[in-house]
Each structure stands twice: as C-alpha cells, then as structure tokens.
Amino acid sequence: DSGVTQTPKHLITATGQRVTLRCSPRSGDLSVYWYQQSLDQGLQFLIQYYNGEERAKGNILERFSAQQFPDLHSELNLSSLELGDSALYFCASSVDANTIYFGEGSWLTVV
Amino acid sequence: GQQVMQIPQYQHVQEGEDFTTYCNSSTTLSNIQWYKQRPGGHPVFLIQLVKSGEVKKQKRLTFQFGEAKKNSSLHITATQTTDVGTYFCAEFNDYKLSFGAGTTVTVRA
C-alpha cells in the first residue's frame, strides 16, 4: 500500500460524458502528479500540483482539467469523453523528487 | 515524445537466468529512477541514481548510471517468477517524471 488513494477504481461511461477522478496523497506529501497509461502511449505525464498550485503541465488535453484543494487532495476532470480516453489514470504524490508514490489507479472505459 | 529510450521492449527469460534492460538518452540526464509495475498493478519506485558511474544493488538487482549520465541499466540475476512485470526508467526533471516505454519481462518456469 503506497498510501496514495484513488477513487473510483473502475469507471465505465459513455462518449461525451464527464467524469471526475479523485486522489488523496500520502500524509504530508504536498506534490500531486497525474499520469495516463494506455497500451500505445505508455505512462504519459498530465499535470503536477504543489501545495495547491499548478507547477508543471504535460500533454494534457484541453478537455481535461485538474486542481488540488487546500486539504491537498486532487481531482482530475475529464469532459467530452472520447473512446480514446479509455486508459488507466494514476495519481502519485511525493514530499520531494527522490521518491514518488503511485496510487493503484482508476480504470476508465469509455463506450 | 519520450526523452529516454528503453530496450528491449520485451524480455522473455528462463527462470534462473540473468538479464539486463537498458535505458538510453541523447541528452545528459539529471538523474534516473527505476520503477517496477506488476501486471495489473501500479508503478513502484525501486531506486534513484544521481551520480556519474553510480552503481547500486538491491539483492539480485544491480542498477548502473553511465559515466556520461546518458544511459542506465538494470541487471537481474537468477530471475524468479516474482520478477515478472514491466520495468520503467524515468528522469525527474522540471517537476515531472518522464518515463521510458518500459521493458516487459516474462519468465518461463
């Protein structure tokens, strides 16, 4: 158990819909990262927050957005979903850059 | 695109044999981290290398960082069925981890 909690674990939704993935980082970790893992794209960095502020942005689509709240939990919002958005979405957290802990992921299937 | 390239993409190993997976970059890396992801699981941090020529060992796993800090390797001796999974190298830079494509390891008993 990495200490990073992600909900939901599995989600099936239709194209055009919107979903929210939630992440609770490890206690004391100020940094939260979001990654997308698909078969053909590997582990792709989406976005990173530090203590509520966005600090780095990767290949995140405009249909996707995220935020980190004052209690340090984070949410990833995916809207206007397409079939190609089906993937495993990981949240990770860290206190520094030396060790990053990943949650178990949220499996999103868009049908 | 991915900054670090990993080879091979797949490694089929007989139980008890050794194997090595490689991570290469065209630019100097600030550091290199290695992760293992079991089938159906999440990436788990194994180690970080920072210094040129650094070598670290964890039981049957040996990690190396090249002298020029442009490549790294993971060598596993006496492979066991518990070694099954995908091994990723990644560089932490600019507040993010950039992963290689991974080496997926299967083990023949």
PDB file of C-alpha atoms in Angstrom:
ATOM      1  CA  ASP A   1       0.000   0.000   0.000  1.00  0.00           C
ATOM      2  CA  SER A   2       1.628   3.209  -1.229  1.00  0.00           C
ATOM      3  CA  GLY A   3      -0.599   5.439   0.888  1.00  0.00           C
ATOM      4  CA  VAL A   4      -1.990   7.190  -2.190  1.00  0.00           C
ATOM      5  CA  THR A   5      -5.723   6.614  -2.533  1.00  0.00           C
ATOM      6  CA  GLN A   6      -7.588   6.886  -5.798  1.00  0.00           C
ATOM      7  CA  THR A   7     -11.310   6.644  -6.430  1.00  0.00           C
ATOM      8  CA  PRO A   8     -13.104   5.214  -8.246  1.00  0.00           C
ATOM      9  CA  LYS A   9     -11.062   2.120  -9.093  1.00  0.00           C
ATOM     10  CA  HIS A  10     -13.147   1.373 -12.154  1.00  0.00           C
ATOM     11  CA  LEU A  11     -15.455   3.556 -14.197  1.00  0.00           C
ATOM     12  CA  ILE A  12     -17.429   2.895 -17.351  1.00  0.00           C
ATOM     13  CA  THR A  13     -19.043   5.824 -19.072  1.00  0.00           C
ATOM     14  CA  ALA A  14     -20.367   6.842 -22.457  1.00  0.00           C
ATOM     15  CA  THR A  15     -18.780   9.083 -25.029  1.00  0.00           C
ATOM     16  CA  GLY A  16     -19.496  12.751 -24.485  1.00  0.00           C
ATOM     17  CA  GLN A  17     -19.821  12.377 -20.737  1.00  0.00           C
ATOM     18  CA  ARG A  18     -17.769  13.950 -17.965  1.00  0.00           C
ATOM     19  CA  VAL A  19     -16.079  12.179 -15.069  1.00  0.00           C
ATOM     20  CA  THR A  20     -14.073  13.194 -12.037  1.00  0.00           C
ATOM     21  CA  LEU A  21     -11.238  11.124 -10.650  1.00  0.00           C
ATOM     22  CA  ARG A  22     -10.184  11.735  -7.092  1.00  0.00           C
ATOM     23  CA  CYS A  23      -6.830  11.351  -5.389  1.00  0.00           C
ATOM     24  CA  SER A  24      -5.745  11.584  -1.757  1.00  0.00           C
ATOM     25  CA  PRO A  25      -1.980  11.865  -1.468  1.00  0.00           C
ATOM     26  CA  ARG A  26       0.152  10.321   1.223  1.00  0.00           C
ATOM     27  CA  SER A  27       0.019  12.138   4.508  1.00  0.00           C
ATOM     28  CA  GLY A  28       2.416  15.062   4.407  1.00  0.00           C
ATOM     29  CA  ASP A  29       3.038  14.982   0.642  1.00  0.00           C
ATOM     30  CA  LEU A  30       2.487  18.380  -0.935  1.00  0.00           C
ATOM     31  CA  SER A  31       3.077  17.319  -4.533  1.00  0.00           C
ATOM     32  CA  VAL A  32       0.476  15.500  -6.599  1.00  0.00           C
ATOM     33  CA  TYR A  33       1.015  14.189 -10.115  1.00  0.00           C
ATOM     34  CA  TRP A  34      -1.431  12.788 -12.660  1.00  0.00           C
ATOM     35  CA  TYR A  35      -0.414  10.263 -15.295  1.00  0.00           C
ATOM     36  CA  GLN A  36      -2.301   8.495 -18.059  1.00  0.00           C
ATOM     37  CA  GLN A  37      -1.314   4.979 -19.052  1.00  0.00           C
ATOM     38  CA  SER A  38      -2.577   3.444 -22.252  1.00  0.00           C
ATOM     39  CA  LEU A  39      -1.271   0.485 -24.217  1.00  0.00           C
ATOM     40  CA  ASP A  40       0.066   2.530 -27.104  1.00  0.00           C
ATOM     41  CA  GLN A  41       1.293   5.622 -25.236  1.00  0.00           C
ATOM     42  CA  GLY A  42       2.857   4.249 -22.088  1.00  0.00           C
ATOM     43  CA  LEU A  43       2.964   6.432 -18.976  1.00  0.00           C
ATOM     44  CA  GLN A  44       2.220   9.989 -20.015  1.00  0.00           C
ATOM     45  CA  PHE A  45       2.579  12.895 -17.606  1.00  0.00           C
ATOM     46  CA  LEU A  46      -0.502  15.086 -17.460  1.00  0.00           C
ATOM     47  CA  ILE A  47      -0.091  17.658 -14.712  1.00  0.00           C
ATOM     48  CA  GLN A  48       1.536  18.356 -11.353  1.00  0.00           C
ATOM     49  CA  TYR A  49       0.439  20.423  -8.358  1.00  0.00           C
ATOM     50  CA  TYR A  50       2.379  21.565  -5.363  1.00  0.00           C
ATOM     51  CA  ASN A  51       0.511  22.764  -2.305  1.00  0.00           C
ATOM     52  CA  GLY A  52      -2.480  23.830  -4.358  1.00  0.00           C
ATOM     53  CA  GLU A  53      -0.643  25.447  -7.238  1.00  0.00           C
ATOM     54  CA  GLU A  54      -0.077  24.062 -10.701  1.00  0.00           C
ATOM     55  CA  ARG A  55       3.650  23.660 -11.236  1.00  0.00           C
ATOM     56  CA  ALA A  56       4.077  21.572 -14.382  1.00  0.00           C
ATOM     57  CA  LYS A  57       1.903  20.669 -17.306  1.00  0.00           C
ATOM     58  CA  GLY A  58       2.405  17.848 -19.755  1.00  0.00           C
ATOM     59  CA  ASN A  59       0.379  16.523 -22.644  1.00  0.00           C
ATOM     60  CA  ILE A  60      -2.955  17.242 -21.048  1.00  0.00           C
ATOM     61  CA  LEU A  61      -5.867  17.793 -23.389  1.00  0.00           C
ATOM     62  CA  GLU A  62      -7.948  20.964 -23.120  1.00  0.00           C
ATOM     63  CA  ARG A  63     -10.934  18.737 -22.290  1.00  0.00           C
ATOM     64  CA  PHE A  64      -9.101  17.686 -19.144  1.00  0.00           C
ATOM     65  CA  SER A  65      -8.545  19.820 -16.084  1.00  0.00           C
ATOM     66  CA  ALA A  66      -7.308  19.277 -12.573  1.00  0.00           C
ATOM     67  CA  GLN A  67      -6.984  21.028  -9.275  1.00  0.00           C
ATOM     68  CA  GLN A  68      -5.519  20.497  -5.833  1.00  0.00           C
ATOM     69  CA  PHE A  69      -7.582  21.567  -2.875  1.00  0.00           C
ATOM     70  CA  PRO A  70      -6.467  23.124   0.441  1.00  0.00           C
ATOM     71  CA  ASP A  71      -6.598  19.707   2.106  1.00  0.00           C
ATOM     72  CA  LEU A  72      -4.153  18.571  -0.633  1.00  0.00           C
ATOM     73  CA  HIS A  73      -6.462  16.085  -2.300  1.00  0.00           C
ATOM     74  CA  SER A  74      -6.675  16.434  -6.048  1.00  0.00           C
ATOM     75  CA  GLU A  75      -9.269  15.875  -8.719  1.00  0.00           C
ATOM     76  CA  LEU A  76      -8.836  15.217 -12.427  1.00  0.00           C
ATOM     77  CA  ASN A  77     -11.834  16.192 -14.517  1.00  0.00           C
ATOM     78  CA  LEU A  78     -12.266  14.602 -17.926  1.00  0.00           C
ATOM     79  CA  SER A  79     -15.003  16.009 -20.145  1.00  0.00           C
ATOM     80  CA  SER A  80     -16.460  15.355 -23.604  1.00  0.00           C
ATOM     81  CA  LEU A  81     -15.052  11.883 -23.313  1.00  0.00           C
ATOM     82  CA  GLU A  82     -13.925  10.010 -26.383  1.00  0.00           C
ATOM     83  CA  LEU A  83     -13.202   6.326 -26.909  1.00  0.00           C
ATOM     84  CA  GLY A  84      -9.505   7.127 -26.987  1.00  0.00           C
ATOM     85  CA  ASP A  85      -9.625   8.464 -23.441  1.00  0.00           C
ATOM     86  CA  SER A  86     -10.041   4.923 -22.159  1.00  0.00           C
ATOM     87  CA  ALA A  87      -6.963   4.330 -20.052  1.00  0.00           C
ATOM     88  CA  LEU A  88      -5.599   3.828 -16.583  1.00  0.00           C
ATOM     89  CA  TYR A  89      -5.186   7.126 -14.767  1.00  0.00           C
ATOM     90  CA  PHE A  90      -2.627   7.235 -11.990  1.00  0.00           C
ATOM     91  CA  CYS A  91      -2.203   9.745  -9.274  1.00  0.00           C
ATOM     92  CA  ALA A  92       1.126   9.953  -7.488  1.00  0.00           C
ATOM     93  CA  SER A  93       2.448  12.006  -4.635  1.00  0.00           C
ATOM     94  CA  SER A  94       5.783  12.931  -3.148  1.00  0.00           C
ATOM     95  CA  VAL A  95       7.373  15.049  -0.490  1.00  0.00           C
ATOM     96  CA  ASP A  96      10.432  15.583  -2.691  1.00  0.00           C
ATOM     97  CA  ALA A  97      11.690  14.458  -6.092  1.00  0.00           C
ATOM     98  CA  ASN A  98      13.597  11.483  -4.764  1.00  0.00           C
ATOM     99  CA  THR A  99      10.724   9.050  -4.301  1.00  0.00           C
ATOM    100  CA  ILE A 100       7.326   9.252  -5.943  1.00  0.00           C
ATOM    101  CA  TYR A 101       4.498   7.012  -4.771  1.00  0.00           C
ATOM    102  CA  PHE A 102       1.780   5.917  -7.148  1.00  0.00           C
ATOM    103  CA  GLY A 103      -1.785   5.053  -6.308  1.00  0.00           C
ATOM    104  CA  GLU A 104      -3.459   1.949  -7.671  1.00  0.00           C
ATOM    105  CA  GLY A 105      -5.059   3.885 -10.479  1.00  0.00           C
ATOM    106  CA  SER A 106      -8.523   4.495 -11.865  1.00  0.00           C
ATOM    107  CA  TRP A 107      -9.531   2.381 -14.829  1.00  0.00           C
ATOM    108  CA  LEU A 108     -11.651   4.439 -17.203  1.00  0.00           C
ATOM    109  CA  THR A 109     -13.534   2.760 -20.002  1.00  0.00           C
ATOM    110  CA  VAL A 110     -15.407   4.956 -22.452  1.00  0.00           C
ATOM    111  CA  VAL A 111     -18.019   3.126 -24.507  1.00  0.00           C
TER     112      VAL A 111
ATOM    113  CA  GLY B   1       7.936  12.474 -27.008  1.00  0.00           C
ATOM    114  CA  GLN B   2       9.847  10.313 -24.574  1.00  0.00           C
ATOM    115  CA  GLN B   3      13.288  11.535 -23.678  1.00  0.00           C
ATOM    116  CA  VAL B   4      14.559   8.155 -22.533  1.00  0.00           C
ATOM    117  CA  MET B   5      14.547   5.086 -24.735  1.00  0.00           C
ATOM    118  CA  GLN B   6      14.372   1.618 -23.250  1.00  0.00           C
ATOM    119  CA  ILE B   7      15.499  -1.627 -24.800  1.00  0.00           C
ATOM    120  CA  PRO B   8      14.428  -4.292 -25.209  1.00  0.00           C
ATOM    121  CA  GLN B   9      10.685  -3.728 -25.248  1.00  0.00           C
ATOM    122  CA  TYR B  10      10.091  -7.344 -24.274  1.00  0.00           C
ATOM    123  CA  GLN B  11      12.324  -9.803 -22.461  1.00  0.00           C
ATOM    124  CA  HIS B  12      11.460 -13.486 -22.174  1.00  0.00           C
ATOM    125  CA  VAL B  13      13.679 -15.110 -19.597  1.00  0.00           C
ATOM    126  CA  GLN B  14      14.156 -18.673 -18.415  1.00  0.00           C
ATOM    127  CA  GLU B  15      13.841 -18.911 -14.660  1.00  0.00           C
ATOM    128  CA  GLY B  16      17.283 -18.825 -13.125  1.00  0.00           C
ATOM    129  CA  GLU B  17      18.912 -16.884 -15.958  1.00  0.00           C
ATOM    130  CA  ASP B  18      20.180 -13.320 -15.856  1.00  0.00           C
ATOM    131  CA  PHE B  19      19.022 -10.408 -17.993  1.00  0.00           C
ATOM    132  CA  THR B  20      19.672  -6.719 -18.471  1.00  0.00           C
ATOM    133  CA  THR B  21      17.436  -3.884 -19.578  1.00  0.00           C
ATOM    134  CA  TYR B  22      18.851  -0.617 -20.845  1.00  0.00           C
ATOM    135  CA  CYS B  23      17.786   2.993 -20.752  1.00  0.00           C
ATOM    136  CA  ASN B  24      19.377   5.494 -23.152  1.00  0.00           C
ATOM    137  CA  SER B  25      19.121   9.226 -23.639  1.00  0.00           C
ATOM    138  CA  SER B  26      20.524  11.582 -26.261  1.00  0.00           C
ATOM    139  CA  THR B  27      20.957  14.255 -23.595  1.00  0.00           C
ATOM    140  CA  THR B  28      22.568  14.263 -20.177  1.00  0.00           C
ATOM    141  CA  LEU B  29      20.167  13.097 -17.507  1.00  0.00           C
ATOM    142  CA  SER B  30      19.794  14.854 -14.175  1.00  0.00           C
ATOM    143  CA  ASN B  31      19.029  11.553 -12.506  1.00  0.00           C
ATOM    144  CA  ILE B  32      17.467   8.235 -13.337  1.00  0.00           C
ATOM    145  CA  GLN B  33      14.801   6.420 -11.400  1.00  0.00           C
ATOM    146  CA  TRP B  34      13.647   2.852 -11.909  1.00  0.00           C
ATOM    147  CA  TYR B  35      10.138   1.573 -11.307  1.00  0.00           C
ATOM    148  CA  LYS B  36       8.525  -1.841 -11.478  1.00  0.00           C
ATOM    149  CA  GLN B  37       4.919  -2.371 -12.442  1.00  0.00           C
ATOM    150  CA  ARG B  38       3.445  -5.825 -11.889  1.00  0.00           C
ATOM    151  CA  PRO B  39       0.672  -6.953 -14.249  1.00  0.00           C
ATOM    152  CA  GLY B  40      -2.498  -5.143 -13.222  1.00  0.00           C
ATOM    153  CA  GLY B  41      -0.586  -3.063 -10.693  1.00  0.00           C
ATOM    154  CA  HIS B  42       0.864   0.376 -10.314  1.00  0.00           C
ATOM    155  CA  PRO B  43       4.446   1.616 -10.727  1.00  0.00           C
ATOM    156  CA  VAL B  44       6.523   1.037  -7.620  1.00  0.00           C
ATOM    157  CA  PHE B  45       9.700   3.004  -7.007  1.00  0.00           C
ATOM    158  CA  LEU B  46      12.830   0.854  -6.951  1.00  0.00           C
ATOM    159  CA  ILE B  47      15.776   3.232  -6.864  1.00  0.00           C
ATOM    160  CA  GLN B  48      17.226   6.572  -7.881  1.00  0.00           C
ATOM    161  CA  LEU B  49      20.698   7.149  -9.311  1.00  0.00           C
ATOM    162  CA  VAL B  50      22.179  10.614  -9.386  1.00  0.00           C
ATOM    163  CA  LYS B  51      25.962  10.420  -9.689  1.00  0.00           C
ATOM    164  CA  SER B  52      28.008   9.631 -12.769  1.00  0.00           C
ATOM    165  CA  GLY B  53      29.053   5.963 -12.758  1.00  0.00           C
ATOM    166  CA  GLU B  54      26.901   5.189  -9.742  1.00  0.00           C
ATOM    167  CA  VAL B  55      26.136   1.541  -9.027  1.00  0.00           C
ATOM    168  CA  LYS B  56      23.549   0.380  -6.537  1.00  0.00           C
ATOM    169  CA  LYS B  57      22.436  -3.105  -5.632  1.00  0.00           C
ATOM    170  CA  GLN B  58      19.216  -4.451  -4.209  1.00  0.00           C
ATOM    171  CA  LYS B  59      19.540  -8.199  -3.623  1.00  0.00           C
ATOM    172  CA  ARG B  60      19.518  -9.682  -7.145  1.00  0.00           C
ATOM    173  CA  LEU B  61      19.058  -6.298  -8.855  1.00  0.00           C
ATOM    174  CA  THR B  62      22.008  -4.140  -9.906  1.00  0.00           C
ATOM    175  CA  PHE B  63      21.437  -0.607 -11.176  1.00  0.00           C
ATOM    176  CA  GLN B  64      24.066   1.433 -13.012  1.00  0.00           C
ATOM    177  CA  PHE B  65      24.242   5.023 -14.181  1.00  0.00           C
ATOM    178  CA  GLY B  66      26.619   5.668 -17.054  1.00  0.00           C
ATOM    179  CA  GLU B  67      29.728   7.793 -16.743  1.00  0.00           C
ATOM    180  CA  ALA B  68      28.283  10.345 -19.158  1.00  0.00           C
ATOM    181  CA  LYS B  69      24.886  10.205 -17.417  1.00  0.00           C
ATOM    182  CA  LYS B  70      23.221   9.353 -20.702  1.00  0.00           C
ATOM    183  CA  ASN B  71      22.398   5.742 -20.010  1.00  0.00           C
ATOM    184  CA  SER B  72      21.445   3.390 -17.263  1.00  0.00           C
ATOM    185  CA  SER B  73      20.948  -0.326 -16.869  1.00  0.00           C
ATOM    186  CA  LEU B  74      19.136  -2.753 -14.636  1.00  0.00           C
ATOM    187  CA  HIS B  75      20.625  -6.229 -14.336  1.00  0.00           C
ATOM    188  CA  ILE B  76      18.714  -9.028 -12.643  1.00  0.00           C
ATOM    189  CA  THR B  77      20.489 -12.225 -11.722  1.00  0.00           C
ATOM    190  CA  ALA B  78      18.885 -15.636 -11.213  1.00  0.00           C
ATOM    191  CA  THR B  79      15.491 -14.496 -12.449  1.00  0.00           C
ATOM    192  CA  GLN B  80      12.494 -15.636 -10.441  1.00  0.00           C
ATOM    193  CA  THR B  81       8.799 -15.719 -11.304  1.00  0.00           C
ATOM    194  CA  THR B  82       8.336 -12.805  -8.915  1.00  0.00           C
ATOM    195  CA  ASP B  83      10.396 -10.669 -11.312  1.00  0.00           C
ATOM    196  CA  VAL B  84       7.561 -10.662 -13.853  1.00  0.00           C
ATOM    197  CA  GLY B  85       6.385  -7.184 -14.747  1.00  0.00           C
ATOM    198  CA  THR B  86       7.331  -4.062 -16.623  1.00  0.00           C
ATOM    199  CA  TYR B  87      10.435  -2.159 -15.612  1.00  0.00           C
ATOM    200  CA  PHE B  88      10.486   1.555 -16.351  1.00  0.00           C
ATOM    201  CA  CYS B  89      13.288   4.023 -16.191  1.00  0.00           C
ATOM    202  CA  ALA B  90      12.400   7.671 -15.733  1.00  0.00           C
ATOM    203  CA  GLU B  91      14.076  11.023 -15.314  1.00  0.00           C
ATOM    204  CA  PHE B  92      12.778  13.517 -12.786  1.00  0.00           C
ATOM    205  CA  ASN B  93      13.221  16.994 -14.203  1.00  0.00           C
ATOM    206  CA  ASP B  94      11.143  20.177 -14.339  1.00  0.00           C
ATOM    207  CA  TYR B  95       8.833  18.885 -11.610  1.00  0.00           C
ATOM    208  CA  LYS B  96       7.826  15.764 -13.509  1.00  0.00           C
ATOM    209  CA  LEU B  97       8.866  12.188 -14.164  1.00  0.00           C
ATOM    210  CA  SER B  98       9.388  11.368 -17.816  1.00  0.00           C
ATOM    211  CA  PHE B  99       9.157   7.646 -18.362  1.00  0.00           C
ATOM    212  CA  GLY B 100      10.681   5.359 -20.903  1.00  0.00           C
ATOM    213  CA  ALA B 101       8.391   2.904 -22.676  1.00  0.00           C
ATOM    214  CA  GLY B 102       9.391   0.089 -20.341  1.00  0.00           C
ATOM    215  CA  THR B 103      10.706  -3.433 -20.670  1.00  0.00           C
ATOM    216  CA  THR B 104       8.071  -6.103 -20.112  1.00  0.00           C
ATOM    217  CA  VAL B 105       9.553  -9.234 -18.583  1.00  0.00           C
ATOM    218  CA  THR B 106       8.035 -12.685 -18.709  1.00  0.00           C
ATOM    219  CA  VAL B 107       9.576 -15.689 -17.028  1.00  0.00           C
ATOM    220  CA  ARG B 108       9.490 -19.300 -18.187  1.00  0.00           C
ATOM    221  CA  ALA B 109       9.437 -21.682 -15.267  1.00  0.00           C
TER     222      ALA B 109
END
